[in-house]
């Protein structure tokens, strides 16, 4: 299977008073066609910024982005408009990402009107087809977002992301704002659609149970960098980075015979503004050595497909 997305040494810095905030700092990975890569980490680790840079909602500061074999690091206005049809995003909060003055019909039809080239009849057909695909009753076509519950609003967001027949979708915390009972329905819907349409996903979340369920591979981010990357099953069975261990220790184990070992983190969070040399996790890491504050560990492959950035992992 070939890669749809390749990210090489990607950087996104924001100018702030006192210097630059390194939101995404030298990140490299790839996503195979038809697969899902999960991105996890605490809030502020750069995962949402990474998703936005990948689909050109934000411009990168450095590095390279390859999409389906083509360099899309810098794109012209025309290329960007073509790219918009292939790459889409589903946002966390369906309520704030939908225009309250637009009906379901208008919301789902809008990307086609902006892209152009669709007749009114085609738009009608596609809107109703998408409503069927995401499980929205056709009788709701003229209602407004505030008349619907969170689950249905997120279904509108998904339908809107699908109308231009994309290949790659960044799902940015798409179920975090929903009730637990609705979350499973939306996750199953995303999996169904992926299978039917052959979609490739980047699934950004802080919910480790969700990411375990949906992802083929998982990236763990800490202060703008990847600290561990592995196939989903491997990461949950054999996590190696001290930060991943702490993160996963908070996830309930569905086996009463396996005792939970919760690892709590202490120490101050290192600032992502003009970060100092050394491992960014050193201030909170129980295993830090003097070398850890001098040299930032590189992300190395320690077994097939399993990458770790830690001086202590050989
Ligand atoms: Fe901890 Fe050092 Fe490994 Fe960083 S490099 S995670 S500080 S042991």
PDB file of C-alpha atoms and ligand atoms in Angstrom:
ATOM      1  CA  UNK A   1       0.000   0.000   0.000  1.00  0.00           C
ATOM      2  CA  UNK A   2       1.430   3.441  -0.915  1.00  0.00           C
ATOM      3  CA  UNK A   3       1.544   6.547   1.241  1.00  0.00           C
ATOM      4  CA  UNK A   4      -1.080   9.226   0.663  1.00  0.00           C
ATOM      5  CA  UNK A   5       0.541  11.749   3.013  1.00  0.00           C
ATOM      6  CA  UNK A   6       4.225  12.232   3.764  1.00  0.00           C
ATOM      7  CA  UNK A   7       5.416  14.797   6.261  1.00  0.00           C
ATOM      8  CA  UNK A   8       9.126  15.608   6.389  1.00  0.00           C
ATOM      9  CA  UNK A   9      10.705  17.739   9.135  1.00  0.00           C
ATOM     10  CA  UNK A  10       7.544  19.852   9.351  1.00  0.00           C
ATOM     11  CA  UNK A  11       7.658  22.989  11.497  1.00  0.00           C
ATOM     12  CA  UNK A  12       5.046  25.515  12.498  1.00  0.00           C
ATOM     13  CA  UNK A  13       6.220  28.412  14.684  1.00  0.00           C
ATOM     14  CA  UNK A  14       4.092  31.335  15.880  1.00  0.00           C
ATOM     15  CA  UNK A  15       5.649  34.684  16.673  1.00  0.00           C
ATOM     16  CA  UNK A  16       4.770  35.680  20.243  1.00  0.00           C
ATOM     17  CA  UNK A  17       6.141  38.329  22.560  1.00  0.00           C
ATOM     18  CA  UNK A  18       9.593  37.160  23.556  1.00  0.00           C
ATOM     19  CA  UNK A  19      10.237  34.873  20.609  1.00  0.00           C
ATOM     20  CA  UNK A  20       8.671  31.982  18.727  1.00  0.00           C
ATOM     21  CA  UNK A  21       6.259  29.350  19.967  1.00  0.00           C
ATOM     22  CA  UNK A  22       7.332  26.024  18.470  1.00  0.00           C
ATOM     23  CA  UNK A  23       3.861  24.492  18.046  1.00  0.00           C
ATOM     24  CA  UNK A  24       5.079  21.798  15.635  1.00  0.00           C
ATOM     25  CA  UNK A  25       8.815  21.220  15.637  1.00  0.00           C
ATOM     26  CA  UNK A  26      10.566  18.970  13.139  1.00  0.00           C
ATOM     27  CA  UNK A  27       7.913  16.303  12.764  1.00  0.00           C
ATOM     28  CA  UNK A  28       8.178  13.478  10.182  1.00  0.00           C
ATOM     29  CA  UNK A  29       5.777  10.604   9.445  1.00  0.00           C
ATOM     30  CA  UNK A  30       3.627   9.160   6.676  1.00  0.00           C
ATOM     31  CA  UNK A  31       0.067   7.857   6.347  1.00  0.00           C
ATOM     32  CA  UNK A  32      -0.811   4.924   4.107  1.00  0.00           C
ATOM     33  CA  UNK A  33      -3.802   5.213   1.794  1.00  0.00           C
ATOM     34  CA  UNK A  34      -7.000   3.969   3.433  1.00  0.00           C
ATOM     35  CA  UNK A  35      -5.491   3.880   6.944  1.00  0.00           C
ATOM     36  CA  UNK A  36      -6.027   5.928  10.098  1.00  0.00           C
ATOM     37  CA  UNK A  37      -3.248   7.558  12.044  1.00  0.00           C
ATOM     38  CA  UNK A  38      -4.181   8.657  15.558  1.00  0.00           C
ATOM     39  CA  UNK A  39      -2.465  11.681  17.108  1.00  0.00           C
ATOM     40  CA  UNK A  40      -2.571  11.949  20.900  1.00  0.00           C
ATOM     41  CA  UNK A  41      -1.099  14.226  23.523  1.00  0.00           C
ATOM     42  CA  UNK A  42      -2.130  16.748  26.140  1.00  0.00           C
ATOM     43  CA  UNK A  43      -3.746  20.016  25.158  1.00  0.00           C
ATOM     44  CA  UNK A  44      -1.093  22.376  23.763  1.00  0.00           C
ATOM     45  CA  UNK A  45       1.101  19.564  22.376  1.00  0.00           C
ATOM     46  CA  UNK A  46       0.596  20.820  18.808  1.00  0.00           C
ATOM     47  CA  UNK A  47      -1.703  18.071  17.509  1.00  0.00           C
ATOM     48  CA  UNK A  48      -4.449  20.390  16.221  1.00  0.00           C
ATOM     49  CA  UNK A  49      -1.907  22.758  14.685  1.00  0.00           C
ATOM     50  CA  UNK A  50      -0.322  19.783  12.916  1.00  0.00           C
ATOM     51  CA  UNK A  51      -3.705  18.799  11.428  1.00  0.00           C
ATOM     52  CA  UNK A  52      -4.350  22.335  10.210  1.00  0.00           C
ATOM     53  CA  UNK A  53      -0.910  22.625   8.588  1.00  0.00           C
ATOM     54  CA  UNK A  54      -1.434  19.314   6.791  1.00  0.00           C
ATOM     55  CA  UNK A  55      -4.552  20.583   5.036  1.00  0.00           C
ATOM     56  CA  UNK A  56      -3.177  24.110   4.461  1.00  0.00           C
ATOM     57  CA  UNK A  57      -5.480  25.911   6.880  1.00  0.00           C
ATOM     58  CA  UNK A  58      -2.155  27.143   8.316  1.00  0.00           C
ATOM     59  CA  UNK A  59       1.064  27.698   6.394  1.00  0.00           C
ATOM     60  CA  UNK A  60       4.091  25.725   7.568  1.00  0.00           C
ATOM     61  CA  UNK A  61       7.245  27.483   8.788  1.00  0.00           C
ATOM     62  CA  UNK A  62       9.559  24.812   7.378  1.00  0.00           C
ATOM     63  CA  UNK A  63       9.810  21.232   6.191  1.00  0.00           C
ATOM     64  CA  UNK A  64       8.011  19.433   3.399  1.00  0.00           C
ATOM     65  CA  UNK A  65       4.510  18.103   2.748  1.00  0.00           C
ATOM     66  CA  UNK A  66       3.959  15.463   0.082  1.00  0.00           C
ATOM     67  CA  UNK A  67       0.422  14.514  -0.940  1.00  0.00           C
ATOM     68  CA  UNK A  68      -0.069  11.491  -3.216  1.00  0.00           C
ATOM     69  CA  UNK A  69       3.520  11.823  -4.469  1.00  0.00           C
ATOM     70  CA  UNK A  70       3.266  15.572  -5.144  1.00  0.00           C
ATOM     71  CA  UNK A  71       5.046  18.283  -3.166  1.00  0.00           C
ATOM     72  CA  UNK A  72       2.309  20.527  -1.733  1.00  0.00           C
ATOM     73  CA  UNK A  73       4.469  22.450   0.756  1.00  0.00           C
ATOM     74  CA  UNK A  74       3.793  25.654  -1.163  1.00  0.00           C
ATOM     75  CA  UNK A  75       0.699  25.859  -3.339  1.00  0.00           C
ATOM     76  CA  UNK A  76      -0.748  28.476  -5.685  1.00  0.00           C
ATOM     77  CA  UNK A  77      -4.323  29.690  -5.237  1.00  0.00           C
ATOM     78  CA  UNK A  78      -5.498  27.371  -8.025  1.00  0.00           C
ATOM     79  CA  UNK A  79      -3.651  24.367  -6.547  1.00  0.00           C
ATOM     80  CA  UNK A  80      -5.095  25.165  -3.121  1.00  0.00           C
ATOM     81  CA  UNK A  81      -8.612  25.172  -4.524  1.00  0.00           C
ATOM     82  CA  UNK A  82      -7.983  21.730  -6.124  1.00  0.00           C
ATOM     83  CA  UNK A  83      -6.462  20.469  -2.860  1.00  0.00           C
ATOM     84  CA  UNK A  84      -9.517  21.630  -0.898  1.00  0.00           C
ATOM     85  CA  UNK A  85     -11.584  19.031  -2.774  1.00  0.00           C
ATOM     86  CA  UNK A  86      -9.264  16.200  -1.733  1.00  0.00           C
ATOM     87  CA  UNK A  87      -8.518  17.128   1.875  1.00  0.00           C
ATOM     88  CA  UNK A  88     -11.131  18.094   4.450  1.00  0.00           C
ATOM     89  CA  UNK A  89     -11.482  18.600   8.181  1.00  0.00           C
ATOM     90  CA  UNK A  90     -14.161  17.668  10.721  1.00  0.00           C
ATOM     91  CA  UNK A  91     -14.033  20.004  13.710  1.00  0.00           C
ATOM     92  CA  UNK A  92     -14.488  19.292  17.393  1.00  0.00           C
ATOM     93  CA  UNK A  93     -17.439  21.501  18.134  1.00  0.00           C
ATOM     94  CA  UNK A  94     -20.106  21.077  15.476  1.00  0.00           C
ATOM     95  CA  UNK A  95     -22.130  23.948  16.899  1.00  0.00           C
ATOM     96  CA  UNK A  96     -19.492  26.655  16.565  1.00  0.00           C
ATOM     97  CA  UNK A  97     -18.239  25.332  13.227  1.00  0.00           C
ATOM     98  CA  UNK A  98     -21.680  25.549  11.582  1.00  0.00           C
ATOM     99  CA  UNK A  99     -23.239  28.814  10.421  1.00  0.00           C
ATOM    100  CA  UNK A 100     -26.390  29.258  12.576  1.00  0.00           C
ATOM    101  CA  UNK A 101     -28.113  31.158   9.733  1.00  0.00           C
ATOM    102  CA  UNK A 102     -27.785  28.319   7.250  1.00  0.00           C
ATOM    103  CA  UNK A 103     -30.145  25.354   6.986  1.00  0.00           C
ATOM    104  CA  UNK A 104     -28.844  21.802   6.672  1.00  0.00           C
ATOM    105  CA  UNK A 105     -29.363  22.018   2.921  1.00  0.00           C
ATOM    106  CA  UNK A 106     -27.436  25.272   2.597  1.00  0.00           C
ATOM    107  CA  UNK A 107     -24.628  24.033   4.862  1.00  0.00           C
ATOM    108  CA  UNK A 108     -24.067  20.793   2.959  1.00  0.00           C
ATOM    109  CA  UNK A 109     -24.470  22.469  -0.445  1.00  0.00           C
ATOM    110  CA  UNK A 110     -22.075  25.355   0.274  1.00  0.00           C
ATOM    111  CA  UNK A 111     -18.744  23.601  -0.553  1.00  0.00           C
ATOM    112  CA  UNK A 112     -20.172  22.583  -3.966  1.00  0.00           C
ATOM    113  CA  UNK A 113     -21.319  26.151  -4.666  1.00  0.00           C
ATOM    114  CA  UNK A 114     -17.860  27.495  -3.753  1.00  0.00           C
ATOM    115  CA  UNK A 115     -16.068  24.835  -5.832  1.00  0.00           C
ATOM    116  CA  UNK A 116     -18.396  25.475  -8.816  1.00  0.00           C
ATOM    117  CA  UNK A 117     -19.201  23.152 -11.714  1.00  0.00           C
ATOM    118  CA  UNK A 118     -22.350  21.596 -10.187  1.00  0.00           C
ATOM    119  CA  UNK A 119     -25.878  22.105 -11.576  1.00  0.00           C
ATOM    120  CA  UNK A 120     -28.740  22.766  -9.116  1.00  0.00           C
ATOM    121  CA  UNK A 121     -30.035  19.270  -9.785  1.00  0.00           C
ATOM    122  CA  UNK A 122     -26.665  17.694  -9.030  1.00  0.00           C
ATOM    123  CA  UNK A 123     -26.391  19.693  -5.803  1.00  0.00           C
ATOM    124  CA  UNK A 124     -29.877  18.521  -4.752  1.00  0.00           C
ATOM    125  CA  UNK A 125     -28.995  14.905  -5.465  1.00  0.00           C
ATOM    126  CA  UNK A 126     -25.672  15.051  -3.622  1.00  0.00           C
ATOM    127  CA  UNK A 127     -27.138  16.842  -0.568  1.00  0.00           C
ATOM    128  CA  UNK A 128     -29.837  14.165  -0.153  1.00  0.00           C
ATOM    129  CA  UNK A 129     -27.350  11.351  -0.810  1.00  0.00           C
ATOM    130  CA  UNK A 130     -24.992  12.738   1.832  1.00  0.00           C
ATOM    131  CA  UNK A 131     -27.847  13.099   4.329  1.00  0.00           C
ATOM    132  CA  UNK A 132     -28.647   9.411   3.741  1.00  0.00           C
ATOM    133  CA  UNK A 133     -24.966   8.467   4.094  1.00  0.00           C
ATOM    134  CA  UNK A 134     -24.563  10.167   7.473  1.00  0.00           C
ATOM    135  CA  UNK A 135     -27.972   9.078   8.789  1.00  0.00           C
ATOM    136  CA  UNK A 136     -29.807  12.422   8.736  1.00  0.00           C
ATOM    137  CA  UNK A 137     -33.527  12.114   7.947  1.00  0.00           C
ATOM    138  CA  UNK A 138     -34.438  13.975   4.733  1.00  0.00           C
ATOM    139  CA  UNK A 139     -37.306  15.747   6.512  1.00  0.00           C
ATOM    140  CA  UNK A 140     -34.636  17.764   8.391  1.00  0.00           C
ATOM    141  CA  UNK A 141     -33.295  19.363   5.214  1.00  0.00           C
ATOM    142  CA  UNK A 142     -34.643  22.845   6.003  1.00  0.00           C
ATOM    143  CA  UNK A 143     -33.961  22.999   9.735  1.00  0.00           C
ATOM    144  CA  UNK A 144     -31.208  25.091  11.361  1.00  0.00           C
ATOM    145  CA  UNK A 145     -28.319  23.704  13.471  1.00  0.00           C
ATOM    146  CA  UNK A 146     -29.745  25.017  16.781  1.00  0.00           C
ATOM    147  CA  UNK A 147     -32.849  22.868  16.269  1.00  0.00           C
ATOM    148  CA  UNK A 148     -30.726  19.687  16.409  1.00  0.00           C
ATOM    149  CA  UNK A 149     -28.809  17.791  19.103  1.00  0.00           C
ATOM    150  CA  UNK A 150     -24.995  17.567  19.137  1.00  0.00           C
ATOM    151  CA  UNK A 151     -24.869  14.181  17.392  1.00  0.00           C
ATOM    152  CA  UNK A 152     -27.000  15.366  14.461  1.00  0.00           C
ATOM    153  CA  UNK A 153     -24.986  18.595  14.209  1.00  0.00           C
ATOM    154  CA  UNK A 154     -21.795  16.555  13.951  1.00  0.00           C
ATOM    155  CA  UNK A 155     -23.449  14.466  11.222  1.00  0.00           C
ATOM    156  CA  UNK A 156     -23.968  17.715   9.262  1.00  0.00           C
ATOM    157  CA  UNK A 157     -20.256  18.528   9.726  1.00  0.00           C
ATOM    158  CA  UNK A 158     -19.346  15.076   8.403  1.00  0.00           C
ATOM    159  CA  UNK A 159     -21.722  15.369   5.417  1.00  0.00           C
ATOM    160  CA  UNK A 160     -20.248  18.763   4.576  1.00  0.00           C
ATOM    161  CA  UNK A 161     -16.728  17.298   4.710  1.00  0.00           C
ATOM    162  CA  UNK A 162     -17.752  14.518   2.314  1.00  0.00           C
ATOM    163  CA  UNK A 163     -19.615  16.362  -0.462  1.00  0.00           C
ATOM    164  CA  UNK A 164     -16.577  17.066  -2.611  1.00  0.00           C
ATOM    165  CA  UNK A 165     -15.603  13.391  -2.492  1.00  0.00           C
ATOM    166  CA  UNK A 166     -12.341  13.840  -0.534  1.00  0.00           C
ATOM    167  CA  UNK A 167      -9.515  11.336  -0.048  1.00  0.00           C
ATOM    168  CA  UNK A 168      -8.028  12.536   3.241  1.00  0.00           C
ATOM    169  CA  UNK A 169      -9.884  13.857   6.299  1.00  0.00           C
ATOM    170  CA  UNK A 170      -8.407  15.369   9.439  1.00  0.00           C
ATOM    171  CA  UNK A 171     -10.814  14.539  12.273  1.00  0.00           C
ATOM    172  CA  UNK A 172      -9.972  17.032  15.021  1.00  0.00           C
ATOM    173  CA  UNK A 173     -11.485  15.739  18.276  1.00  0.00           C
ATOM    174  CA  UNK A 174     -14.735  14.985  16.398  1.00  0.00           C
ATOM    175  CA  UNK A 175     -16.481  13.321  19.352  1.00  0.00           C
ATOM    176  CA  UNK A 176     -15.065  15.182  22.369  1.00  0.00           C
ATOM    177  CA  UNK A 177     -17.985  17.604  22.593  1.00  0.00           C
ATOM    178  CA  UNK A 178     -20.607  14.822  22.399  1.00  0.00           C
ATOM    179  CA  UNK A 179     -22.348  12.706  25.038  1.00  0.00           C
ATOM    180  CA  UNK A 180     -20.706   9.316  25.546  1.00  0.00           C
ATOM    181  CA  UNK A 181     -23.778   7.522  24.143  1.00  0.00           C
ATOM    182  CA  UNK A 182     -23.520   9.514  20.890  1.00  0.00           C
ATOM    183  CA  UNK A 183     -19.728   9.183  20.590  1.00  0.00           C
ATOM    184  CA  UNK A 184     -19.866   5.489  19.639  1.00  0.00           C
ATOM    185  CA  UNK A 185     -22.463   6.195  16.921  1.00  0.00           C
ATOM    186  CA  UNK A 186     -20.293   8.890  15.336  1.00  0.00           C
ATOM    187  CA  UNK A 187     -17.130   6.760  15.532  1.00  0.00           C
ATOM    188  CA  UNK A 188     -18.941   3.850  13.882  1.00  0.00           C
ATOM    189  CA  UNK A 189     -20.270   6.197  11.215  1.00  0.00           C
ATOM    190  CA  UNK A 190     -16.731   7.457  10.487  1.00  0.00           C
ATOM    191  CA  UNK A 191     -15.470   3.861  10.216  1.00  0.00           C
ATOM    192  CA  UNK A 192     -18.343   2.867   7.874  1.00  0.00           C
ATOM    193  CA  UNK A 193     -17.740   5.852   5.623  1.00  0.00           C
ATOM    194  CA  UNK A 194     -14.008   5.158   5.578  1.00  0.00           C
ATOM    195  CA  UNK A 195     -14.617   1.641   4.336  1.00  0.00           C
ATOM    196  CA  UNK A 196     -17.195   2.662   1.729  1.00  0.00           C
ATOM    197  CA  UNK A 197     -15.264   5.639   0.352  1.00  0.00           C
ATOM    198  CA  UNK A 198     -11.691   4.350   0.885  1.00  0.00           C
ATOM    199  CA  UNK A 199     -10.816   7.395   2.993  1.00  0.00           C
ATOM    200  CA  UNK A 200      -7.570   8.078   4.833  1.00  0.00           C
ATOM    201  CA  UNK A 201      -7.922   9.678   8.271  1.00  0.00           C
ATOM    202  CA  UNK A 202      -5.795  11.601  10.725  1.00  0.00           C
ATOM    203  CA  UNK A 203      -7.672  11.274  14.007  1.00  0.00           C
ATOM    204  CA  UNK A 204      -6.649  13.860  16.601  1.00  0.00           C
ATOM    205  CA  UNK A 205      -7.820  13.243  20.148  1.00  0.00           C
ATOM    206  CA  UNK A 206      -6.897  13.287  23.810  1.00  0.00           C
ATOM    207  CA  UNK A 207      -9.152  10.254  24.372  1.00  0.00           C
ATOM    208  CA  UNK A 208      -6.925   7.173  24.379  1.00  0.00           C
ATOM    209  CA  UNK A 209      -9.779   4.656  24.350  1.00  0.00           C
ATOM    210  CA  UNK A 210     -11.142   6.241  21.169  1.00  0.00           C
ATOM    211  CA  UNK A 211      -7.746   6.383  19.470  1.00  0.00           C
ATOM    212  CA  UNK A 212      -7.054   2.752  20.311  1.00  0.00           C
ATOM    213  CA  UNK A 213     -10.330   1.699  18.735  1.00  0.00           C
ATOM    214  CA  UNK A 214     -10.060   3.684  15.514  1.00  0.00           C
ATOM    215  CA  UNK A 215      -6.334   3.904  14.629  1.00  0.00           C
ATOM    216  CA  UNK A 216      -3.994   1.639  12.695  1.00  0.00           C
ATOM    217  CA  UNK A 217      -1.003   3.593  13.938  1.00  0.00           C
ATOM    218  CA  UNK A 218      -0.581   6.139  16.733  1.00  0.00           C
ATOM    219  CA  UNK A 219       1.655   9.175  17.144  1.00  0.00           C
ATOM    220  CA  UNK A 220       2.262  10.532  20.656  1.00  0.00           C
ATOM    221  CA  UNK A 221       3.158  14.225  20.718  1.00  0.00           C
ATOM    222  CA  UNK A 222       4.765  16.231  23.483  1.00  0.00           C
ATOM    223  CA  UNK A 223       5.381  19.977  23.160  1.00  0.00           C
ATOM    224  CA  UNK A 224       5.407  20.024  19.375  1.00  0.00           C
ATOM    225  CA  UNK A 225       7.443  16.870  18.824  1.00  0.00           C
ATOM    226  CA  UNK A 226       6.749  13.175  18.244  1.00  0.00           C
ATOM    227  CA  UNK A 227       8.034  11.184  21.219  1.00  0.00           C
ATOM    228  CA  UNK A 228       6.690   7.786  20.144  1.00  0.00           C
ATOM    229  CA  UNK A 229       5.050   6.272  17.071  1.00  0.00           C
ATOM    230  CA  UNK A 230       3.924   2.683  16.679  1.00  0.00           C
ATOM    231  CA  UNK A 231       1.120   0.466  15.364  1.00  0.00           C
ATOM    232  CA  UNK A 232      -1.879   0.876  17.667  1.00  0.00           C
ATOM    233  CA  UNK A 233      -1.770  -2.622  19.215  1.00  0.00           C
ATOM    234  CA  UNK A 234       1.985  -2.440  19.806  1.00  0.00           C
ATOM    235  CA  UNK A 235       1.736   0.973  21.483  1.00  0.00           C
ATOM    236  CA  UNK A 236      -0.874  -0.224  23.958  1.00  0.00           C
ATOM    237  CA  UNK A 237       1.007  -3.451  24.693  1.00  0.00           C
ATOM    238  CA  UNK A 238       4.603  -2.202  24.744  1.00  0.00           C
ATOM    239  CA  UNK A 239       4.873   1.546  25.168  1.00  0.00           C
ATOM    240  CA  UNK A 240       8.491   2.639  25.683  1.00  0.00           C
ATOM    241  CA  UNK A 241       8.646   6.413  26.182  1.00  0.00           C
ATOM    242  CA  UNK A 242       8.184   7.580  29.806  1.00  0.00           C
ATOM    243  CA  UNK A 243       5.581  10.140  28.675  1.00  0.00           C
ATOM    244  CA  UNK A 244       3.537   7.525  26.755  1.00  0.00           C
ATOM    245  CA  UNK A 245       3.686   5.252  29.800  1.00  0.00           C
ATOM    246  CA  UNK A 246       2.295   8.017  32.008  1.00  0.00           C
ATOM    247  CA  UNK A 247      -0.382   8.900  29.466  1.00  0.00           C
ATOM    248  CA  UNK A 248      -1.540   5.292  28.995  1.00  0.00           C
ATOM    249  CA  UNK A 249      -1.435   4.502  32.709  1.00  0.00           C
ATOM    250  CA  UNK A 250      -4.522   6.695  33.069  1.00  0.00           C
ATOM    251  CA  UNK A 251      -6.534   4.494  30.654  1.00  0.00           C
ATOM    252  CA  UNK A 252      -8.769   1.916  32.406  1.00  0.00           C
ATOM    253  CA  UNK A 253      -7.728  -1.682  31.553  1.00  0.00           C
ATOM    254  CA  UNK A 254     -10.754  -3.823  30.579  1.00  0.00           C
ATOM    255  CA  UNK A 255      -9.456  -6.805  32.635  1.00  0.00           C
ATOM    256  CA  UNK A 256     -10.142  -7.012  36.367  1.00  0.00           C
ATOM    257  CA  UNK A 257      -7.131  -9.353  36.831  1.00  0.00           C
ATOM    258  CA  UNK A 258      -4.644  -6.764  35.573  1.00  0.00           C
ATOM    259  CA  UNK A 259      -3.899  -4.161  38.262  1.00  0.00           C
ATOM    260  CA  UNK A 260      -3.764  -0.543  37.119  1.00  0.00           C
ATOM    261  CA  UNK A 261      -0.448   1.203  37.667  1.00  0.00           C
ATOM    262  CA  UNK A 262      -1.112   4.911  37.479  1.00  0.00           C
ATOM    263  CA  UNK A 263       2.014   6.983  36.789  1.00  0.00           C
ATOM    264  CA  UNK A 264       1.549  10.581  37.889  1.00  0.00           C
ATOM    265  CA  UNK A 265       3.640  13.322  36.380  1.00  0.00           C
ATOM    266  CA  UNK A 266       5.166  16.067  38.480  1.00  0.00           C
ATOM    267  CA  UNK A 267       7.508  18.906  37.577  1.00  0.00           C
ATOM    268  CA  UNK A 268       6.929  21.989  35.516  1.00  0.00           C
ATOM    269  CA  UNK A 269       5.880  21.951  31.909  1.00  0.00           C
ATOM    270  CA  UNK A 270       8.744  23.177  29.706  1.00  0.00           C
ATOM    271  CA  UNK A 271       7.804  26.258  27.698  1.00  0.00           C
ATOM    272  CA  UNK A 272       7.358  25.764  23.951  1.00  0.00           C
ATOM    273  CA  UNK A 273       8.552  29.376  23.429  1.00  0.00           C
ATOM    274  CA  UNK A 274      12.202  29.299  22.278  1.00  0.00           C
ATOM    275  CA  UNK A 275      12.650  25.824  23.824  1.00  0.00           C
ATOM    276  CA  UNK A 276      16.050  25.103  25.338  1.00  0.00           C
ATOM    277  CA  UNK A 277      18.253  22.262  24.075  1.00  0.00           C
ATOM    278  CA  UNK A 278      17.587  18.864  25.602  1.00  0.00           C
ATOM    279  CA  UNK A 279      14.576  16.582  25.937  1.00  0.00           C
ATOM    280  CA  UNK A 280      11.387  18.645  26.349  1.00  0.00           C
ATOM    281  CA  UNK A 281      10.019  16.101  28.794  1.00  0.00           C
ATOM    282  CA  UNK A 282      13.088  16.249  31.092  1.00  0.00           C
ATOM    283  CA  UNK A 283      11.491  18.525  33.717  1.00  0.00           C
ATOM    284  CA  UNK A 284       8.704  15.961  34.317  1.00  0.00           C
ATOM    285  CA  UNK A 285      10.574  12.742  33.589  1.00  0.00           C
ATOM    286  CA  UNK A 286      11.375  10.493  36.579  1.00  0.00           C
ATOM    287  CA  UNK A 287      14.310   8.934  34.662  1.00  0.00           C
ATOM    288  CA  UNK A 288      16.025  12.134  33.435  1.00  0.00           C
ATOM    289  CA  UNK A 289      19.835  12.123  33.427  1.00  0.00           C
ATOM    290  CA  UNK A 290      22.199  15.101  32.959  1.00  0.00           C
ATOM    291  CA  UNK A 291      22.464  14.216  29.271  1.00  0.00           C
ATOM    292  CA  UNK A 292      18.685  14.650  28.881  1.00  0.00           C
ATOM    293  CA  UNK A 293      18.911  18.389  29.572  1.00  0.00           C
ATOM    294  CA  UNK A 294      21.722  18.834  27.029  1.00  0.00           C
ATOM    295  CA  UNK A 295      20.680  16.858  23.983  1.00  0.00           C
ATOM    296  CA  UNK A 296      17.261  16.442  22.420  1.00  0.00           C
ATOM    297  CA  UNK A 297      16.830  12.709  21.679  1.00  0.00           C
ATOM    298  CA  UNK A 298      16.175  11.857  18.022  1.00  0.00           C
ATOM    299  CA  UNK A 299      13.177   9.735  17.039  1.00  0.00           C
ATOM    300  CA  UNK A 300      14.716   6.298  16.318  1.00  0.00           C
ATOM    301  CA  UNK A 301      13.211   3.031  15.087  1.00  0.00           C
ATOM    302  CA  UNK A 302      13.742   0.491  17.886  1.00  0.00           C
ATOM    303  CA  UNK A 303      11.742  -2.354  16.359  1.00  0.00           C
ATOM    304  CA  UNK A 304       9.829  -2.662  13.102  1.00  0.00           C
ATOM    305  CA  UNK A 305       7.513   0.345  12.836  1.00  0.00           C
ATOM    306  CA  UNK A 306       8.091   1.372  16.471  1.00  0.00           C
ATOM    307  CA  UNK A 307       9.862   4.732  16.887  1.00  0.00           C
ATOM    308  CA  UNK A 308      10.897   6.352  20.191  1.00  0.00           C
ATOM    309  CA  UNK A 309      12.684   9.584  21.129  1.00  0.00           C
ATOM    310  CA  UNK A 310      14.387   8.842  24.454  1.00  0.00           C
ATOM    311  CA  UNK A 311      18.066   8.524  25.397  1.00  0.00           C
ATOM    312  CA  UNK A 312      17.316   5.581  27.677  1.00  0.00           C
ATOM    313  CA  UNK A 313      15.518   3.402  25.122  1.00  0.00           C
ATOM    314  CA  UNK A 314      18.097   1.377  23.179  1.00  0.00           C
TER     315      UNK A 314
HETATM  316 FE1  LIG B   1      13.210  11.081  30.162  1.00  0.00          FE
HETATM  317 FE2  LIG B   1      15.664  11.544  29.270  1.00  0.00          FE
HETATM  318 FE3  LIG B   1      14.085   9.883  27.963  1.00  0.00          FE
HETATM  319 FE4  LIG B   1      13.609  12.487  27.950  1.00  0.00          FE
HETATM  320  S1  LIG B   1      15.381  11.455  27.081  1.00  0.00           S
HETATM  321  S2  LIG B   1      12.130  10.884  28.213  1.00  0.00           S
HETATM  322  S3  LIG B   1      14.188  13.071  30.005  1.00  0.00           S
HETATM  323  S4  LIG B   1      14.870   9.610  30.031  1.00  0.00           S
END
